[in-house]
PDB file of C-alpha atoms and ligand atoms in Angstrom:
ATOM      1  CA  MET A   1      -7.425-100.387  25.163  1.00 97.00           C
ATOM      2  CA  ARG A   2      -4.071-100.733  23.376  1.00 98.00           C
ATOM      3  CA  ILE A   3      -3.098 -97.685  21.331  1.00 98.00           C
ATOM      4  CA  LEU A   4      -0.201 -97.233  18.911  1.00 99.00           C
ATOM      5  CA  MET A   5       0.896 -93.796  17.640  1.00 99.00           C
ATOM      6  CA  VAL A   6       2.632 -93.835  14.248  1.00 99.00           C
ATOM      7  CA  CYS A   7       4.589 -91.264  12.212  1.00 98.00           C
ATOM      8  CA  LEU A   8       7.441 -91.498   9.700  1.00 98.00           C
ATOM      9  CA  GLY A   9      10.602 -91.438  11.819  1.00 98.00           C
ATOM     10  CA  ASN A  10       9.197 -92.155  15.330  1.00 98.00           C
ATOM     11  CA  ILE A  11      11.398 -89.341  16.625  1.00 98.00           C
ATOM     12  CA  CYS A  12       9.142 -86.244  16.487  1.00 98.00           C
ATOM     13  CA  ARG A  13       5.355 -86.545  16.291  1.00 98.00           C
ATOM     14  CA  SER A  14       4.549 -90.083  17.441  1.00 98.00           C
ATOM     15  CA  PRO A  15       6.833 -90.082  20.518  1.00 98.00           C
ATOM     16  CA  LEU A  16       5.176 -86.809  21.551  1.00 98.00           C
ATOM     17  CA  ALA A  17       1.704 -88.331  21.025  1.00 99.00           C
ATOM     18  CA  ASP A  18       2.860 -91.422  22.947  1.00 98.00           C
ATOM     19  CA  GLY A  19       4.205 -89.349  25.868  1.00 98.00           C
ATOM     20  CA  LEU A  20       1.174 -87.063  26.038  1.00 98.00           C
ATOM     21  CA  LEU A  21      -1.318 -89.929  25.934  1.00 98.00           C
ATOM     22  CA  ARG A  22       0.661 -91.974  28.503  1.00 98.00           C
ATOM     23  CA  ASN A  23       0.638 -88.954  30.801  1.00 98.00           C
ATOM     24  CA  LYS A  24      -3.131 -88.437  30.499  1.00 98.00           C
ATOM     25  CA  VAL A  25      -3.853 -92.180  30.807  1.00 98.00           C
ATOM     26  CA  SER A  26      -1.780 -92.289  33.985  1.00 97.00           C
ATOM     27  CA  GLU A  27      -3.465 -89.182  35.446  1.00 97.00           C
ATOM     28  CA  LYS A  28      -6.899 -90.648  34.725  1.00 96.00           C
ATOM     29  CA  GLN A  29      -5.824 -94.140  35.870  1.00 96.00           C
ATOM     30  CA  LEU A  30      -7.116 -95.778  32.685  1.00 97.00           C
ATOM     31  CA  PRO A  31      -6.081 -99.425  32.061  1.00 97.00           C
ATOM     32  CA  TRP A  32      -4.614 -98.579  28.646  1.00 98.00           C
ATOM     33  CA  MET A  33      -1.378 -99.537  26.940  1.00 98.00           C
ATOM     34  CA  VAL A  34       0.302 -96.880  24.767  1.00 98.00           C
ATOM     35  CA  ASP A  35       3.253 -97.178  22.386  1.00 98.00           C
ATOM     36  CA  SER A  36       4.618 -95.573  19.203  1.00 98.00           C
ATOM     37  CA  ALA A  37       6.428 -96.590  16.019  1.00 98.00           C
ATOM     38  CA  GLY A  38       7.645 -95.151  12.720  1.00 98.00           C
ATOM     39  CA  THR A  39       6.951 -96.453   9.236  1.00 98.00           C
ATOM     40  CA  ALA A  40      10.592 -95.772   8.241  1.00 98.00           C
ATOM     41  CA  ALA A  41      13.708 -97.521   9.545  1.00 98.00           C
ATOM     42  CA  TYR A  42      16.045 -94.481   9.604  1.00 97.00           C
ATOM     43  CA  HIS A  43      15.976 -93.843  13.337  1.00 98.00           C
ATOM     44  CA  ILE A  44      15.530 -97.298  14.907  1.00 98.00           C
ATOM     45  CA  GLY A  45      16.924 -97.326  18.459  1.00 98.00           C
ATOM     46  CA  ASN A  46      17.280 -93.538  18.634  1.00 98.00           C
ATOM     47  CA  PRO A  47      15.771 -91.272  21.300  1.00 98.00           C
ATOM     48  CA  PRO A  48      13.296 -88.620  20.128  1.00 98.00           C
ATOM     49  CA  ASP A  49      14.668 -85.539  18.324  1.00 98.00           C
ATOM     50  CA  HIS A  50      16.275 -83.233  20.931  1.00 98.00           C
ATOM     51  CA  ARG A  51      13.992 -80.382  19.873  1.00 98.00           C
ATOM     52  CA  MET A  52      10.901 -82.496  20.618  1.00 98.00           C
ATOM     53  CA  ILE A  53      12.354 -83.743  23.914  1.00 98.00           C
ATOM     54  CA  GLN A  54      12.883 -80.083  24.896  1.00 98.00           C
ATOM     55  CA  THR A  55       9.463 -78.915  23.705  1.00 98.00           C
ATOM     56  CA  ALA A  56       7.775 -81.710  25.654  1.00 98.00           C
ATOM     57  CA  LYS A  57       9.948 -81.091  28.721  1.00 98.00           C
ATOM     58  CA  SER A  58       9.078 -77.399  28.824  1.00 98.00           C
ATOM     59  CA  ASN A  59       5.416 -78.495  28.946  1.00 98.00           C
ATOM     60  CA  GLY A  60       6.024 -81.019  31.749  1.00 98.00           C
ATOM     61  CA  ILE A  61       6.197 -84.184  29.621  1.00 98.00           C
ATOM     62  CA  ASP A  62       9.269 -86.448  29.668  1.00 98.00           C
ATOM     63  CA  ILE A  63       9.768 -88.393  26.420  1.00 98.00           C
ATOM     64  CA  SER A  64      13.552 -88.761  26.739  1.00 98.00           C
ATOM     65  CA  GLU A  65      13.423 -92.486  27.579  1.00 98.00           C
ATOM     66  CA  LEU A  66      11.481 -93.469  24.431  1.00 98.00           C
ATOM     67  CA  ARG A  67      13.369 -95.228  21.623  1.00 98.00           C
ATOM     68  CA  ALA A  68      12.347 -95.411  17.981  1.00 98.00           C
ATOM     69  CA  ARG A  69      11.174 -98.652  16.430  1.00 98.00           C
ATOM     70  CA  GLN A  70       9.679 -99.521  13.078  1.00 98.00           C
ATOM     71  CA  PHE A  71       6.004-100.350  12.563  1.00 98.00           C
ATOM     72  CA  THR A  72       5.433-104.021  11.647  1.00 98.00           C
ATOM     73  CA  SER A  73       2.432-106.056  10.520  1.00 98.00           C
ATOM     74  CA  GLN A  74       2.394-107.660  13.994  1.00 98.00           C
ATOM     75  CA  ASP A  75       1.278-104.318  15.386  1.00 98.00           C
ATOM     76  CA  PHE A  76      -2.146-104.969  13.870  1.00 98.00           C
ATOM     77  CA  THR A  77      -2.664-107.782  16.370  1.00 98.00           C
ATOM     78  CA  ALA A  78      -0.820-106.160  19.274  1.00 98.00           C
ATOM     79  CA  PHE A  79      -2.968-102.976  19.200  1.00 98.00           C
ATOM     80  CA  ASP A  80      -6.679-102.119  19.132  1.00 98.00           C
ATOM     81  CA  ARG A  81      -6.233 -98.725  17.498  1.00 98.00           C
ATOM     82  CA  ILE A  82      -3.417 -97.344  15.347  1.00 98.00           C
ATOM     83  CA  TYR A  83      -3.238 -93.558  15.047  1.00 99.00           C
ATOM     84  CA  VAL A  84      -1.245 -92.073  12.176  1.00 99.00           C
ATOM     85  CA  MET A  85      -0.151 -88.443  11.932  1.00 98.00           C
ATOM     86  CA  ASP A  86      -0.648 -87.884   8.196  1.00 98.00           C
ATOM     87  CA  GLN A  87      -1.965 -89.386   4.979  1.00 98.00           C
ATOM     88  CA  SER A  88       1.456 -90.666   3.947  1.00 98.00           C
ATOM     89  CA  ASN A  89       1.767 -92.600   7.241  1.00 98.00           C
ATOM     90  CA  TYR A  90      -1.775 -93.880   6.630  1.00 98.00           C
ATOM     91  CA  ASN A  91      -0.852 -95.234   3.202  1.00 98.00           C
ATOM     92  CA  ASN A  92       2.363 -96.819   4.525  1.00 98.00           C
ATOM     93  CA  VAL A  93       0.535 -98.558   7.391  1.00 98.00           C
ATOM     94  CA  LEU A  94      -2.332 -99.719   5.165  1.00 98.00           C
ATOM     95  CA  ARG A  95       0.189-101.336   2.807  1.00 98.00           C
ATOM     96  CA  LEU A  96       1.092-103.768   5.638  1.00 98.00           C
ATOM     97  CA  ALA A  97      -2.536-104.621   6.499  1.00 98.00           C
ATOM     98  CA  SER A  98      -3.767-108.037   5.444  1.00 97.00           C
ATOM     99  CA  THR A  99      -7.406-108.041   6.575  1.00 98.00           C
ATOM    100  CA  ASN A 100     -10.308-105.590   6.745  1.00 98.00           C
ATOM    101  CA  ALA A 101     -10.088-105.853  10.532  1.00 98.00           C
ATOM    102  CA  ASP A 102      -6.491-104.583  10.275  1.00 98.00           C
ATOM    103  CA  ARG A 103      -7.512-101.698   8.025  1.00 98.00           C
ATOM    104  CA  GLN A 104     -10.347-100.666  10.333  1.00 98.00           C
ATOM    105  CA  LYS A 105      -7.910-100.145  13.212  1.00 98.00           C
ATOM    106  CA  VAL A 106      -6.148 -97.251  11.455  1.00 98.00           C
ATOM    107  CA  TYR A 107      -7.207 -93.629  12.070  1.00 98.00           C
ATOM    108  CA  LEU A 108      -5.764 -90.160  11.596  1.00 98.00           C
ATOM    109  CA  LEU A 109      -4.914 -88.789  15.063  1.00 98.00           C
ATOM    110  CA  LEU A 110      -6.720 -85.528  14.292  1.00 98.00           C
ATOM    111  CA  ASP A 111     -10.003 -87.347  13.535  1.00 98.00           C
ATOM    112  CA  HIS A 112     -11.058 -86.954  17.187  1.00 97.00           C
ATOM    113  CA  LEU A 113     -10.392 -83.225  17.226  1.00 97.00           C
ATOM    114  CA  TYR A 114     -11.585 -82.443  13.686  1.00 98.00           C
ATOM    115  CA  PRO A 115     -13.951 -85.261  12.653  1.00 97.00           C
ATOM    116  CA  ASN A 116     -14.272 -85.956   8.925  1.00 96.00           C
ATOM    117  CA  LYS A 117     -11.798 -83.221   7.960  1.00 97.00           C
ATOM    118  CA  GLN A 118      -8.855 -85.552   7.173  1.00 96.00           C
ATOM    119  CA  LEU A 119      -6.417 -83.127   8.802  1.00 98.00           C
ATOM    120  CA  GLU A 120      -2.751 -83.980   9.368  1.00 98.00           C
ATOM    121  CA  VAL A 121      -0.216 -83.291  12.120  1.00 98.00           C
ATOM    122  CA  PRO A 122       2.488 -81.461  10.121  1.00 98.00           C
ATOM    123  CA  ASP A 123       6.006 -82.887  10.188  1.00 97.00           C
ATOM    124  CA  PRO A 124       8.149 -80.393  12.174  1.00 97.00           C
ATOM    125  CA  TYR A 125      11.474 -82.079  11.307  1.00 96.00           C
ATOM    126  CA  TYR A 126      12.613 -79.349   8.903  1.00 96.00           C
ATOM    127  CA  GLY A 127      10.835 -76.601  10.838  1.00 97.00           C
ATOM    128  CA  ASN A 128      11.694 -74.205  13.667  1.00 97.00           C
ATOM    129  CA  GLN A 129      10.660 -73.927  17.325  1.00 97.00           C
ATOM    130  CA  SER A 130       7.277 -72.436  16.468  1.00 98.00           C
ATOM    131  CA  ASP A 131       6.532 -75.534  14.368  1.00 98.00           C
ATOM    132  CA  PHE A 132       7.414 -77.778  17.313  1.00 98.00           C
ATOM    133  CA  ASP A 133       5.227 -75.664  19.619  1.00 98.00           C
ATOM    134  CA  ALA A 134       2.326 -75.845  17.158  1.00 98.00           C
ATOM    135  CA  VAL A 135       2.662 -79.653  16.978  1.00 98.00           C
ATOM    136  CA  PHE A 136       2.659 -79.822  20.787  1.00 98.00           C
ATOM    137  CA  THR A 137      -0.579 -77.806  21.013  1.00 98.00           C
ATOM    138  CA  LEU A 138      -2.277 -79.860  18.298  1.00 98.00           C
ATOM    139  CA  VAL A 139      -1.240 -83.252  19.667  1.00 98.00           C
ATOM    140  CA  ASN A 140      -2.099 -82.234  23.229  1.00 98.00           C
ATOM    141  CA  GLU A 141      -5.638 -81.296  22.152  1.00 98.00           C
ATOM    142  CA  ALA A 142      -5.965 -84.366  19.930  1.00 98.00           C
ATOM    143  CA  THR A 143      -4.959 -86.812  22.676  1.00 98.00           C
ATOM    144  CA  GLU A 144      -7.374 -85.107  25.082  1.00 98.00           C
ATOM    145  CA  ALA A 145     -10.195 -85.471  22.515  1.00 98.00           C
ATOM    146  CA  LEU A 146      -9.220 -89.110  21.928  1.00 98.00           C
ATOM    147  CA  ILE A 147      -9.595 -89.929  25.636  1.00 98.00           C
ATOM    148  CA  THR A 148     -12.903 -88.053  25.855  1.00 97.00           C
ATOM    149  CA  ASP A 149     -14.299 -89.940  22.860  1.00 97.00           C
ATOM    150  CA  LEU A 150     -13.060 -93.402  23.823  1.00 97.00           C
ATOM    151  CA  THR A 151     -14.067 -93.162  27.480  1.00 95.00           C
ATOM    152  CA  ASN A 152     -17.541 -92.032  26.379  1.00 83.00           C
ATOM    153  CA  ASP A 153     -17.704 -95.348  24.501  1.00 56.00           C
ATOM    154  CA  LYS A 154     -18.171 -93.715  21.083  1.00 47.00           C
TER     155      LYS A 154
HETATM  156  P1  LIG B   1       8.506 -87.743  12.544  1.00 58.70           P
HETATM  157  O1  LIG B   1       9.473 -86.687  11.852  1.00 58.70           O
HETATM  158  O2  LIG B   1       7.935 -88.580  11.422  1.00 58.70           O
HETATM  159  O3  LIG B   1       7.479 -86.875  13.195  1.00 58.70           O
HETATM  160  O4  LIG B   1       9.329 -88.546  13.519  1.00 58.70           O
HETATM  161  C1  LIG B   1      10.500 -87.056  10.984  1.00 58.70           C
HETATM  162  C2  LIG B   1      11.712 -87.444  11.497  1.00 58.70           C
HETATM  163  C3  LIG B   1      12.744 -87.781  10.638  1.00 58.70           C
HETATM  164  C4  LIG B   1      12.560 -87.725   9.274  1.00 58.70           C
HETATM  165  C5  LIG B   1      11.338 -87.341   8.772  1.00 58.70           C
HETATM  166  C6  LIG B   1      10.307 -87.016   9.620  1.00 58.70           C
HETATM  167  N1  LIG B   1      13.621 -88.033   8.416  1.00 58.70           N
HETATM  168  O5  LIG B   1      13.443 -87.906   7.186  1.00 58.70           O
HETATM  169  O6  LIG B   1      14.713 -88.433   8.874  1.00 58.70           O
END
């Protein structure tokens, strides 16, 4: 399984989702590949936002080595599943899809935790520490639910 996490900047939500899923995949010794990207180009080459690095670190997850890159249409062939954080990311990713097979690879990350609710991981960029903590809790639960669902062959 090859999984790509996608948000807008690739410096807050998707690097956290990437780091959390990598950590769980490694603990469970699953033969999965995990990466992340942003739909925007603003932060290409940058490490994650220092507030998200710190929030992850205080929960035992190291995302400091990750570097932002932009989502490209080639990601549709490089990955089996593309998880977006919100509806805006979804629309931006779908704009680069060229086949129905591409489109069917794209899911909201929270679909595993809250099926059929179309819920979003809120962007914490303009928020405070409690917003970063809330995103950590949500993404931690969502990545756990993702592994449970996909390893049960759903
Ligand atoms: P992310 O958060 O999409 O979770 O990485 C953001 C980071 C940067 C910006 C917006 C959202 N920005 O506008 O620079």
